[in-house]
Coordinates of C-alpha atoms and ligand atoms in Angstrom, one line a residue:
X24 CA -11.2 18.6 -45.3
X25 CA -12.4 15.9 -43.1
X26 CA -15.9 14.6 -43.7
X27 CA -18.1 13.8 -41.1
X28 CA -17.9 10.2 -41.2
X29 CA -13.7 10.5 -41.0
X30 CA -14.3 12.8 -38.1
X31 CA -16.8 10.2 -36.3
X32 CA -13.7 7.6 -37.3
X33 CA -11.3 9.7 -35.3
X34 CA -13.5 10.6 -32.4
X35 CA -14.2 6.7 -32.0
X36 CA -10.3 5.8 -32.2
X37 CA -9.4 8.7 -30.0
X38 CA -11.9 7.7 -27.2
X39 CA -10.5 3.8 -27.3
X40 CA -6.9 4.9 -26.6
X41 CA -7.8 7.5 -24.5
X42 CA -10.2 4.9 -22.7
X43 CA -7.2 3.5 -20.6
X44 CA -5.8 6.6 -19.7
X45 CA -2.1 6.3 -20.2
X46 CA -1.3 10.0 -20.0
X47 CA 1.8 11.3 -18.2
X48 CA 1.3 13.3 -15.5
X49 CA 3.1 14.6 -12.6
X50 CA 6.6 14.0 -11.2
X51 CA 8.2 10.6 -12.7
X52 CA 11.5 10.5 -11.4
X53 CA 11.2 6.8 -10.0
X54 CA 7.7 6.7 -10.2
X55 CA 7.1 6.4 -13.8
X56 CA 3.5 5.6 -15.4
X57 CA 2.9 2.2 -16.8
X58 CA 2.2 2.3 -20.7
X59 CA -0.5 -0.4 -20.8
X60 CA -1.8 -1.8 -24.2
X61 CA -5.4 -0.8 -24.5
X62 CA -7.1 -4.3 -25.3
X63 CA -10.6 -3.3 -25.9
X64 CA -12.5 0.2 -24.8
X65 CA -12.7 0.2 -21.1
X66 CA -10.0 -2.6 -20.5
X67 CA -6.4 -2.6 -19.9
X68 CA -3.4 -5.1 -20.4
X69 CA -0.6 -4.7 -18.3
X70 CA 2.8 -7.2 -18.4
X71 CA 5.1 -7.4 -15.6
X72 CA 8.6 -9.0 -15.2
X73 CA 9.7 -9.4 -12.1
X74 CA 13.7 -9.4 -11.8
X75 CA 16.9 -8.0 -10.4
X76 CA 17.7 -4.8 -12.2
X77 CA 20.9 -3.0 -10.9
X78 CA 19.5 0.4 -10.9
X79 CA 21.3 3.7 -10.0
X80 CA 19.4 5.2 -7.5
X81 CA 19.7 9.3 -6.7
X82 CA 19.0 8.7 -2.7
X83 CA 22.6 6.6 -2.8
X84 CA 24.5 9.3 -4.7
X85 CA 23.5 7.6 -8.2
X86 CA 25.7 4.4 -6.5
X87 CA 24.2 1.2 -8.4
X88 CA 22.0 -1.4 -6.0
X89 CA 20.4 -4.7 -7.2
X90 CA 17.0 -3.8 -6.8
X91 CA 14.4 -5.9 -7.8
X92 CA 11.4 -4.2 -9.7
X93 CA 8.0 -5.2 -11.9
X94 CA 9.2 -3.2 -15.0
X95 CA 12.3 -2.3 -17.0
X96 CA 13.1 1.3 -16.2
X97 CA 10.2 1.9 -13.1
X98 CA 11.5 1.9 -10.0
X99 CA 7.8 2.3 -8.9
X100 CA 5.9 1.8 -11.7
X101 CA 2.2 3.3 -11.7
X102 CA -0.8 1.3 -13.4
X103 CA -3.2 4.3 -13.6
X104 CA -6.9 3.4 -14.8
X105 CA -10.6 4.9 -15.1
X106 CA -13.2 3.6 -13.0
X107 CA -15.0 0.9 -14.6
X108 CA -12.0 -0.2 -16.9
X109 CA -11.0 -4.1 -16.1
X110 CA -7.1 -5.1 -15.2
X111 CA -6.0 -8.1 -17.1
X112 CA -2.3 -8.6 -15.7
X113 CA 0.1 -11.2 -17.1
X114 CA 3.3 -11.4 -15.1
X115 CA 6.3 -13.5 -15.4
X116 CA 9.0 -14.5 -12.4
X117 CA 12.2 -13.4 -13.4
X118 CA 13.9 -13.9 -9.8
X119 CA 17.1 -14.4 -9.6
X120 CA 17.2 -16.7 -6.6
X121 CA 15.9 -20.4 -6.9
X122 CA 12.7 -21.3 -4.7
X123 CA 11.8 -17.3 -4.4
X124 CA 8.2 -17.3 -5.8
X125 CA 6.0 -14.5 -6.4
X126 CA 2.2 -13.4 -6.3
X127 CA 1.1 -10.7 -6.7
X128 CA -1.4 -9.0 -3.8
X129 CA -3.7 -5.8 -4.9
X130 CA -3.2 -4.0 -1.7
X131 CA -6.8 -2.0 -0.5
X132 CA -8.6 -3.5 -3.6
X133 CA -12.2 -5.5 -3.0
X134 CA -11.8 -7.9 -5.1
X135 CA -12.7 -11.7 -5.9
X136 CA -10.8 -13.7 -3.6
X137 CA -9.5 -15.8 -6.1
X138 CA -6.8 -12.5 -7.7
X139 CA -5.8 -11.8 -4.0
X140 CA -2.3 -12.9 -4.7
X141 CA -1.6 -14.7 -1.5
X142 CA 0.3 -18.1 -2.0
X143 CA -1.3 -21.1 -1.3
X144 CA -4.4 -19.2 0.5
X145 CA -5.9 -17.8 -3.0
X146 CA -3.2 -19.3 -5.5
X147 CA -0.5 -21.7 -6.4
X148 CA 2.8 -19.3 -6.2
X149 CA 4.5 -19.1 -9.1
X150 CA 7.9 -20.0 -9.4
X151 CA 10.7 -18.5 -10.8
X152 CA 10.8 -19.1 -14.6
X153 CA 7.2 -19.2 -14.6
X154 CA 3.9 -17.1 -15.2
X155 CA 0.9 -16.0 -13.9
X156 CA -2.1 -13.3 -14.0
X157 CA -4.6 -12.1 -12.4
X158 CA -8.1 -10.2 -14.1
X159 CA -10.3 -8.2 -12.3
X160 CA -12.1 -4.7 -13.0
X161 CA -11.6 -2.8 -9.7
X162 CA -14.7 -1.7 -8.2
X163 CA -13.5 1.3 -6.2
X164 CA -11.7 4.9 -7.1
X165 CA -8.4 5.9 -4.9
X166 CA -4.4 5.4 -4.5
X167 CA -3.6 1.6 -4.3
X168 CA -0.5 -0.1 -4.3
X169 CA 0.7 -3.9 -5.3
X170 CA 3.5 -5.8 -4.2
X171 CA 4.4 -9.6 -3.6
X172 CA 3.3 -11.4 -0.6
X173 CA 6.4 -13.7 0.5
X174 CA 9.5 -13.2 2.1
X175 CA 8.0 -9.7 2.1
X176 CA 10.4 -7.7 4.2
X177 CA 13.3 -8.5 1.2
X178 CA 11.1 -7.9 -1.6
X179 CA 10.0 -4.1 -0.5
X180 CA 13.8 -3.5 1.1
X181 CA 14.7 -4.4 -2.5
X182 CA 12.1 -2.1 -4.2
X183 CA 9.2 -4.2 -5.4
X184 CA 6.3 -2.1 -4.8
X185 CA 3.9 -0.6 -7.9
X186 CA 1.0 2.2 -7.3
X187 CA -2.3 1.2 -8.8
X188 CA -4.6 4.4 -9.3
X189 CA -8.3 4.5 -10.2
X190 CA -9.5 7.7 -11.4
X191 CA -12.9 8.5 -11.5
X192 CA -13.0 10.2 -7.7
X193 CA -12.9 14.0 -9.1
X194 CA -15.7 16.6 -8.8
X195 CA -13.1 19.7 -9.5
X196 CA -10.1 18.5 -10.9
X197 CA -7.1 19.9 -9.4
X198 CA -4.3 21.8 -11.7
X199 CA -1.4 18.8 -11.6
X200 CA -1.2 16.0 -9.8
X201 CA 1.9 14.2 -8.2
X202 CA 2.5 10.3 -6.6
X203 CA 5.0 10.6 -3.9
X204 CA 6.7 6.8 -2.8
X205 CA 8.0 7.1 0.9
X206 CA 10.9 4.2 1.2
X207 CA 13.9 4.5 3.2
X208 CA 16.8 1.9 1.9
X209 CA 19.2 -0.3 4.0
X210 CA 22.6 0.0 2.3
X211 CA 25.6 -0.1 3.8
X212 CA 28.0 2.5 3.0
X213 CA 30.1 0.2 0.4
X214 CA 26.8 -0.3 -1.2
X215 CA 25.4 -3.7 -0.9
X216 CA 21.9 -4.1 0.9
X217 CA 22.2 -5.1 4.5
X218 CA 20.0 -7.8 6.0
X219 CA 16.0 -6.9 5.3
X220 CA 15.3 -8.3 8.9
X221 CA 17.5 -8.9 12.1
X222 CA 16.0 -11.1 15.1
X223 CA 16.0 -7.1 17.2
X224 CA 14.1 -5.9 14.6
X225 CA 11.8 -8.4 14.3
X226 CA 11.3 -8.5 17.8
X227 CA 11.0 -4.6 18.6
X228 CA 9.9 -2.0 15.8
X229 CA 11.3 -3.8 12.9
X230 CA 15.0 -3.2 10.6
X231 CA 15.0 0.5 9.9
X232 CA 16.7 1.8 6.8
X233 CA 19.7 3.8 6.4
X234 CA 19.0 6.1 3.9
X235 CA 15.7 7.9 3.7
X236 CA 13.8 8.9 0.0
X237 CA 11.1 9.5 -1.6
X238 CA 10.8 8.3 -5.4
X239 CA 14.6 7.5 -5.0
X240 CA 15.9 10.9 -4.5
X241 CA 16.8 12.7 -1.1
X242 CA 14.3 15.7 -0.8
X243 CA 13.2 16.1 -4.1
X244 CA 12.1 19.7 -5.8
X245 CA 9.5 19.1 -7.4
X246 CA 8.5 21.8 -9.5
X247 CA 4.5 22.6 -9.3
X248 CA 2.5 25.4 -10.5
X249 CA 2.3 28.8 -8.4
X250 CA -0.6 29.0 -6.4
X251 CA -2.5 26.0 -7.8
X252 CA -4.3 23.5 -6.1
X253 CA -2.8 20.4 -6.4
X254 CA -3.1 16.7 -5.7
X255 CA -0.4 14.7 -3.7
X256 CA -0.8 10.7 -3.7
X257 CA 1.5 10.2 -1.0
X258 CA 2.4 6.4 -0.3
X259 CA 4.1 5.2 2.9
X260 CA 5.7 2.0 1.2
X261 CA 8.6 1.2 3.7
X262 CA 8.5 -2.0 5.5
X263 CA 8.5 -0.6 9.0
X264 CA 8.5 3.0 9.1
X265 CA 5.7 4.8 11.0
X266 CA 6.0 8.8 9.8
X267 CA 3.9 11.9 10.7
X268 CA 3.0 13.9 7.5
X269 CA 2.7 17.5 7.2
X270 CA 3.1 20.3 4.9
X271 CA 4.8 23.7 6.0
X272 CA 4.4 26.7 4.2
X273 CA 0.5 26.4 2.6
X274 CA -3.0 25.6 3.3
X275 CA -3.3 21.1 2.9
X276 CA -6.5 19.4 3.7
X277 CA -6.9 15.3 3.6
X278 CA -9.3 14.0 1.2
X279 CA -9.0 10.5 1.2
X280 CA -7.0 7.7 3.5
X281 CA -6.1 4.8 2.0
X282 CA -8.3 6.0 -1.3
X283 CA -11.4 6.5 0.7
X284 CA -12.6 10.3 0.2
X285 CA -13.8 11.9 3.5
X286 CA -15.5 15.0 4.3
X287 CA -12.4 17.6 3.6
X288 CA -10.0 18.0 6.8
X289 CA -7.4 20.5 7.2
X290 CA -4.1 18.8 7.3
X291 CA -1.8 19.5 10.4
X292 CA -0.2 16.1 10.3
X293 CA -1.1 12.0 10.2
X294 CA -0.1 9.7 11.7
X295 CA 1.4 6.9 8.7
X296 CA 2.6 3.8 9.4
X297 CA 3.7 1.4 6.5
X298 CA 1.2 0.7 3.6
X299 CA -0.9 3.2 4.2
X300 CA -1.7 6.3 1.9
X301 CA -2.9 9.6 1.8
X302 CA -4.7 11.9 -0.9
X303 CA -4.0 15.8 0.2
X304 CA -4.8 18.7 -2.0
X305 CA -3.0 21.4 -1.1
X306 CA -2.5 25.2 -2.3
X307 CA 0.6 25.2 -3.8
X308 CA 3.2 29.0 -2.9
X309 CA 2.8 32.1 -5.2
X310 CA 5.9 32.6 -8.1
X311 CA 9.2 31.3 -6.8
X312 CA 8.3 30.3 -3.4
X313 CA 8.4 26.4 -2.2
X314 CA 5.9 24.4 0.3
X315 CA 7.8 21.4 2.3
X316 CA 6.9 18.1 2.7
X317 CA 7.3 16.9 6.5
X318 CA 7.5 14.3 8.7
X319 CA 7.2 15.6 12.4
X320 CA 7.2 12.2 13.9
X321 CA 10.9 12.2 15.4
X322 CA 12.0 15.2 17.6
X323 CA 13.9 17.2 15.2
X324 CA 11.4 17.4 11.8
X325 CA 12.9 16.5 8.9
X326 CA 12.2 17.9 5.1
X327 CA 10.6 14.7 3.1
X328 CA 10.5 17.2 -0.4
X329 CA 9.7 20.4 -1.7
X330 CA 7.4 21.9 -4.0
X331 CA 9.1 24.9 -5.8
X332 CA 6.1 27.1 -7.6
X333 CA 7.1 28.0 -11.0
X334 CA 4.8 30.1 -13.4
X335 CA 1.7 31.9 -13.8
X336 CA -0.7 31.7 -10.7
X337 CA -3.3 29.5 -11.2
X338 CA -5.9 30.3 -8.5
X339 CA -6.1 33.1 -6.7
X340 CA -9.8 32.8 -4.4
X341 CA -9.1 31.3 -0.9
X342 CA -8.1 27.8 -0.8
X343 CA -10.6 25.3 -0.4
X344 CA -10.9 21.6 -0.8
X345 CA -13.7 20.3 -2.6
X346 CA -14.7 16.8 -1.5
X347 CA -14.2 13.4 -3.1
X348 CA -16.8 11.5 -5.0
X349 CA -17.4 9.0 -2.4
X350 CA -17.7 5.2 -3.4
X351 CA -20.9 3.8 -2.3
X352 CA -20.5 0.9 0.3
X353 CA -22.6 -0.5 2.9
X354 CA -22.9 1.5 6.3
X355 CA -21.6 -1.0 9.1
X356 CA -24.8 -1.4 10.8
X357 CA -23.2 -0.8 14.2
X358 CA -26.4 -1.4 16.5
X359 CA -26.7 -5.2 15.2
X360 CA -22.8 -5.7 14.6
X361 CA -21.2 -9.0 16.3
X362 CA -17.9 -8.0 18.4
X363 CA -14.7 -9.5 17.7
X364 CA -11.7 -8.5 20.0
X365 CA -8.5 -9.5 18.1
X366 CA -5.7 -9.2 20.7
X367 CA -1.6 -8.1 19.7
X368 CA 0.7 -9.1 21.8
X369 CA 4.4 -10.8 21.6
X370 CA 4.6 -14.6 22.4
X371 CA 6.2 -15.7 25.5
X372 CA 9.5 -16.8 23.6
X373 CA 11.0 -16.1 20.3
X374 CA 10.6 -19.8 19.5
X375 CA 12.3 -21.3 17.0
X376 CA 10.1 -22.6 14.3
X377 CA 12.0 -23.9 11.4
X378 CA 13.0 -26.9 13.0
X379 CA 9.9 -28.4 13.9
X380 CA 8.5 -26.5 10.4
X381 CA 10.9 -28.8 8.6
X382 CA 10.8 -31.7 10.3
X383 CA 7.1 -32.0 10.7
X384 CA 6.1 -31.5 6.8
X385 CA 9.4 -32.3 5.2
X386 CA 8.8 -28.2 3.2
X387 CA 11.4 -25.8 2.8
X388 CA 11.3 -23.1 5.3
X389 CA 11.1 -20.5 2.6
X390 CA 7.7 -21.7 1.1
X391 CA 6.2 -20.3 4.3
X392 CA 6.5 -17.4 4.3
X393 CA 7.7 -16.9 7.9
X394 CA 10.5 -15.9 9.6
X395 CA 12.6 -18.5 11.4
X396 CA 11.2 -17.0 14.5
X397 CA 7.8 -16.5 16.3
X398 CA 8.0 -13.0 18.2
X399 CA 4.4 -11.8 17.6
X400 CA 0.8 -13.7 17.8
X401 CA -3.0 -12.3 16.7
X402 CA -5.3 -13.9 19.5
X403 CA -2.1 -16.0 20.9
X404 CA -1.7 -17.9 17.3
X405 CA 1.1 -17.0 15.6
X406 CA 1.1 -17.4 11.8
X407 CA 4.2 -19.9 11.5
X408 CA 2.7 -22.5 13.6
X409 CA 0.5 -22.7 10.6
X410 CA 1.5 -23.7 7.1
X411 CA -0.2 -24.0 3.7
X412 CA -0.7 -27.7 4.2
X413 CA -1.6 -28.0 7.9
X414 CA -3.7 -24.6 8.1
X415 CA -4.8 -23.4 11.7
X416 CA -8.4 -22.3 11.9
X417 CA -9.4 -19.0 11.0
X418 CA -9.2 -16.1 13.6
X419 CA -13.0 -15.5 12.8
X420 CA -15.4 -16.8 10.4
X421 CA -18.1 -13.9 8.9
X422 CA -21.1 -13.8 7.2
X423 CA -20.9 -12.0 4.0
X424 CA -23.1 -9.3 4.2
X425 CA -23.6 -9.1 8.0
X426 CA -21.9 -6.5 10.3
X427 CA -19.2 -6.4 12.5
X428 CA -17.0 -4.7 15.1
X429 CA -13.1 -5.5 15.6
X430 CA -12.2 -4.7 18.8
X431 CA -7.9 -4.0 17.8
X432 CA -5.9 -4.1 20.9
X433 CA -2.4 -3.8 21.3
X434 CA -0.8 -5.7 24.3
X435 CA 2.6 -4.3 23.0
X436 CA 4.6 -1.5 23.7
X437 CA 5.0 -0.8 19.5
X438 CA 2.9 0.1 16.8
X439 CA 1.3 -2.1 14.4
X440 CA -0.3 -1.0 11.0
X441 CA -2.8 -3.5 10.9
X442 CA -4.3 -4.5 7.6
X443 CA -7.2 -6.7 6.4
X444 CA -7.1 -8.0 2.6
X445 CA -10.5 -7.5 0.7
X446 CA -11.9 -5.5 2.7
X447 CA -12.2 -1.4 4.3
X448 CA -12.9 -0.6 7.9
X449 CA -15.1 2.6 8.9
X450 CA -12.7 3.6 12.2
X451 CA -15.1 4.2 14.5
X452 CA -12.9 5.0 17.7
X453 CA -9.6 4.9 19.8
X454 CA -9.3 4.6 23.5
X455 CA -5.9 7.3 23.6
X456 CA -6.7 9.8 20.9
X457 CA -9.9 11.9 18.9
X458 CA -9.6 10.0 15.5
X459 CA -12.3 11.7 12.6
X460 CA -14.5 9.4 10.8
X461 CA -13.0 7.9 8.0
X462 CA -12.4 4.4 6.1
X463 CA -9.4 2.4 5.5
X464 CA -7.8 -1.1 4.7
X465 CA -4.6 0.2 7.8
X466 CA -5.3 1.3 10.8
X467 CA -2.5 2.6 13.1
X468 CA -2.7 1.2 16.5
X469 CA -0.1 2.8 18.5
X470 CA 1.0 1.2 22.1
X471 CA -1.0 -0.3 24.4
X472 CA -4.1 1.6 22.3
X473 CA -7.3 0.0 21.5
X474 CA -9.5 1.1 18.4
X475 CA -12.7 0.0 17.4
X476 CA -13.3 -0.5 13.3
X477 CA -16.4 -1.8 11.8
X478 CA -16.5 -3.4 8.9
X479 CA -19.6 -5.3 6.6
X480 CA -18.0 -9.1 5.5
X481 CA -17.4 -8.8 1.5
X482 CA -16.9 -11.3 -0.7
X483 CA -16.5 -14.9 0.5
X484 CA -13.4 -16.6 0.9
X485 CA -9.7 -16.5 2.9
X486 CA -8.8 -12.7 3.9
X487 CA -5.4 -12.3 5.5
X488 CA -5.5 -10.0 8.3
X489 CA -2.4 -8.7 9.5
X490 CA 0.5 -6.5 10.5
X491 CA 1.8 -4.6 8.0
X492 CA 5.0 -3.9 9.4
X493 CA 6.7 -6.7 7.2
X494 CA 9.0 -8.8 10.0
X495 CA 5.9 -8.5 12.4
X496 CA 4.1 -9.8 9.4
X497 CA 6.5 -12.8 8.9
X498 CA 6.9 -13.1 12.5
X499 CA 3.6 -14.0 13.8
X500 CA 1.4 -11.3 13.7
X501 CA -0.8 -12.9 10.5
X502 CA -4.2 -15.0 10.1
X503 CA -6.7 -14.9 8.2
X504 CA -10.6 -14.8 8.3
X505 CA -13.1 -16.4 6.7
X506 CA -16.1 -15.5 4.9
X507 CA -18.5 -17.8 4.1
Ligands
C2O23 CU1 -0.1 -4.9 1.6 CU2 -1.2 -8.6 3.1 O1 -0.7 -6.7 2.3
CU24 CU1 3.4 -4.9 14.0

């Protein structure tokens, strides 16, 4: 028999390991959960390696591609944590070309500055053969994401992306939970990758893919429990697609964008352009019936996964969606808020900057991290005409703590996911459609549409602000702001 003092013992060690949360849950095929080494109670050590692993991916009939990934085995690794626990993250460059460094960038995450992960604006990149880390405790609950900030467009075409989830954000837990990684792929049929980014795509609505997935598979069944409510982490990670989710065949309410929880709404579809992500809880069918994953944004709908209920009913009241905790954060004090119009538009040429990028520092193109080509400009500067050495002047300097209004309008006749680092904006309004109230660190802004976001500056220092759709991204539409 156990004595009380060995029972004490085994409550203590079972509450240390359990601190970090490394349970398995949900659907792993390509998203697989990282197993972290617990360091101390209520922190986490996490190693990454980032290198070419030929993987055999289900979306490309099992064919082999050299994708490039954080972990052994993870195609999408997640880093799952508890409110409150600290991140320390060692991670070592493993790239197989020479000159391709690496950062990594906490997408959605307020956190210092200084373990942003963009080269040269928060940290020395780190080359390949070397290591870095970052070390933060993240302050907010919700469905993050990390990936590299360079030569971007490759590195997600080739599959580095990781989810980072806080937990903490529960008042009724659901009955399972599942992460769902939207990426398209381009291959060509013989299966080799095709270029990440063409000057057309660049220019227009970016390099689609040619195959279509999510976790690596084509319209996976996922089996879920019948008639349970449960929790769907869906991630739009491709580099330029803009989707229009939906569920068919249940009841689906949003209840957080980008990890923000919001006031319960009933899902008929949203809008999704690339990075951002959406918690839905949704009732899943009764005993051997299925609930499809959609995206309605092209003519003819097509079937993104299914949920196939297997099992004893879970639930059987009427379906509804119990709100979020929500984090608390400073209300943009709209009434005293300074307004900042930030303008998207194309430039008047693709011009050609690697010529006068070379010849006018002496760098190598690739440390950049442009395209060879201006297409797109934020307030008529376009990111390339600026480089790590020779920086061009914020697009606006805030006052930590002090309120403000962004005024996003798009000159162009495409849609850009636009994207501030550090930092969420309350969307307060749009000039074409009825948006609800929510937060978020993307905001859609579809042609020629103008949207309002508030935000309150955060922590001091260089926050990129920028396209999300990855060739826009290297091709102009970038800058940063500064908070002092
Ligand atoms: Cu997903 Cu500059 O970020
Ligand atoms: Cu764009």
């Amino acid at each position: 028999m156990l004595t009380r003092r060995q029972l004490l013992a085994g409550a203590a060690v079972f509450s240390s390991s359990t601190a970090a949360s490394f349970a398995l849950t949900g659907f792993r095929a390509g998203a697989r959960e990282v197993i972290g080494h617990p360091i101390a109670t209520g922190a986490k050590s996490v190693a990454f390696d980032l290198a070419e692993r030929p993987t055999a991916l289900p979306c490309f009939n099992g064919k082999t591609l050299p994708l490039w990934t954080f972990q052994e085995g993870a195609l999408f690794p997640i880093v799952r944590m508890k409110l409150g626990e600290r991140l320390k993250t060692r991670f070592k460059n493993d790239l197989p070309r020479p000159g391709e460094h690496a950062s990594i960038h906490w997408h959605g995450l307020r956190i210092p500055n200084r373990e942003d992960g963009v080269p040269y604006m928060t940290q020395q990149p780190i080359d390949p053969g070397q290591e870095g880390s970052y070390d933060f405790t993240p302050p907010d609950t919700g469905s993050f994401f990390f990936h590299t900030h360079c030569n971007s467009a490759e590195h997600f075409g080739r599959g580095l992306i990781g989810a980072l989830i806080i937990e903490g954000d529960e008042i009724a837990p659901p009955d399972a939970e599942y992460v769902l990684m939207m990426k398209d792929w381009r291959v060509s049929p013989e299966g080799t990758f095709l270029p990440f980014s063409t000057d057309d795509g660049a220019a227009k609505a970016g390099t689609s893919g040619t195959i279509r997935s999510v976790n690596g598979e084509t319209k996976p069944v996922i089996k879920v429990p019948s008639s349970a409510d449960v929790r769907i982490r869906f991630y739009n990670v491709d580099p330029v697609r803009i989707s229009e989710i939906g569920f068919e065949g249940c009841e689906a309410a949003i209840i957080a964008v980008d990890g923000n929880g919001l006031n319960p709404l009933p899902l008929e579809s949203w809008r999704m352009g690339p990075a951002m992500r959406l918690d839905i809880l949704l009732r899943t069918a009764p005993e051997g019936g299925t609930v499809r994953l959609m995206d309605f944004f092209s003519k003819i709908p097509v079937v993104l996964a299914e949920f196939k209920s297997e099992g004893p009913a879970k639930r059987s009241g009427k379906f509804t969606a119990t709100p979020l905790k929500v984090m608390p954060y400073e209300k943009v004090n709209v009434s005293a808020a300074e307004r900042i119009p930030f303008e998207f538009s194309a430039t008047a040429t693709g011009a050609a900057v690697a010529a006068l990028s070379q010849t006018s520092s002496g760098i190598y193109i690739g440390s950049l991290c442009l395209a060879n080509r201006t297409f797109w400009a934020i307030n008529k500067q376009a990111w390339p005409a600026m480089d790590h050495r020779n920086l061009g002047p914020p697009l606006a300097v805030l006052k930590s703590g002090q309120s403000y209004i962004f005024e996003l309008i798009n000159r162009t006749p495409h849609s850009h996911p636009i994207h501030i680092h550090g930092h969420t904006f309350e969307v307060l309004n749009s000039n074409r459609r009825h948006l609800p109230p929510f937060r978020a660190d993307t905001v859609l802004l579809l042609p020629k549409e103008r949207i309002e976001v508030g935000l309150v500056a955060g922590e001091p220092g260089k926050w990129m602000f920028h396209c999300h759709i990855l060739e826009h991204q290297e091709a102009g539409m970038m800058g940063y702001i500064t908070v002092v």
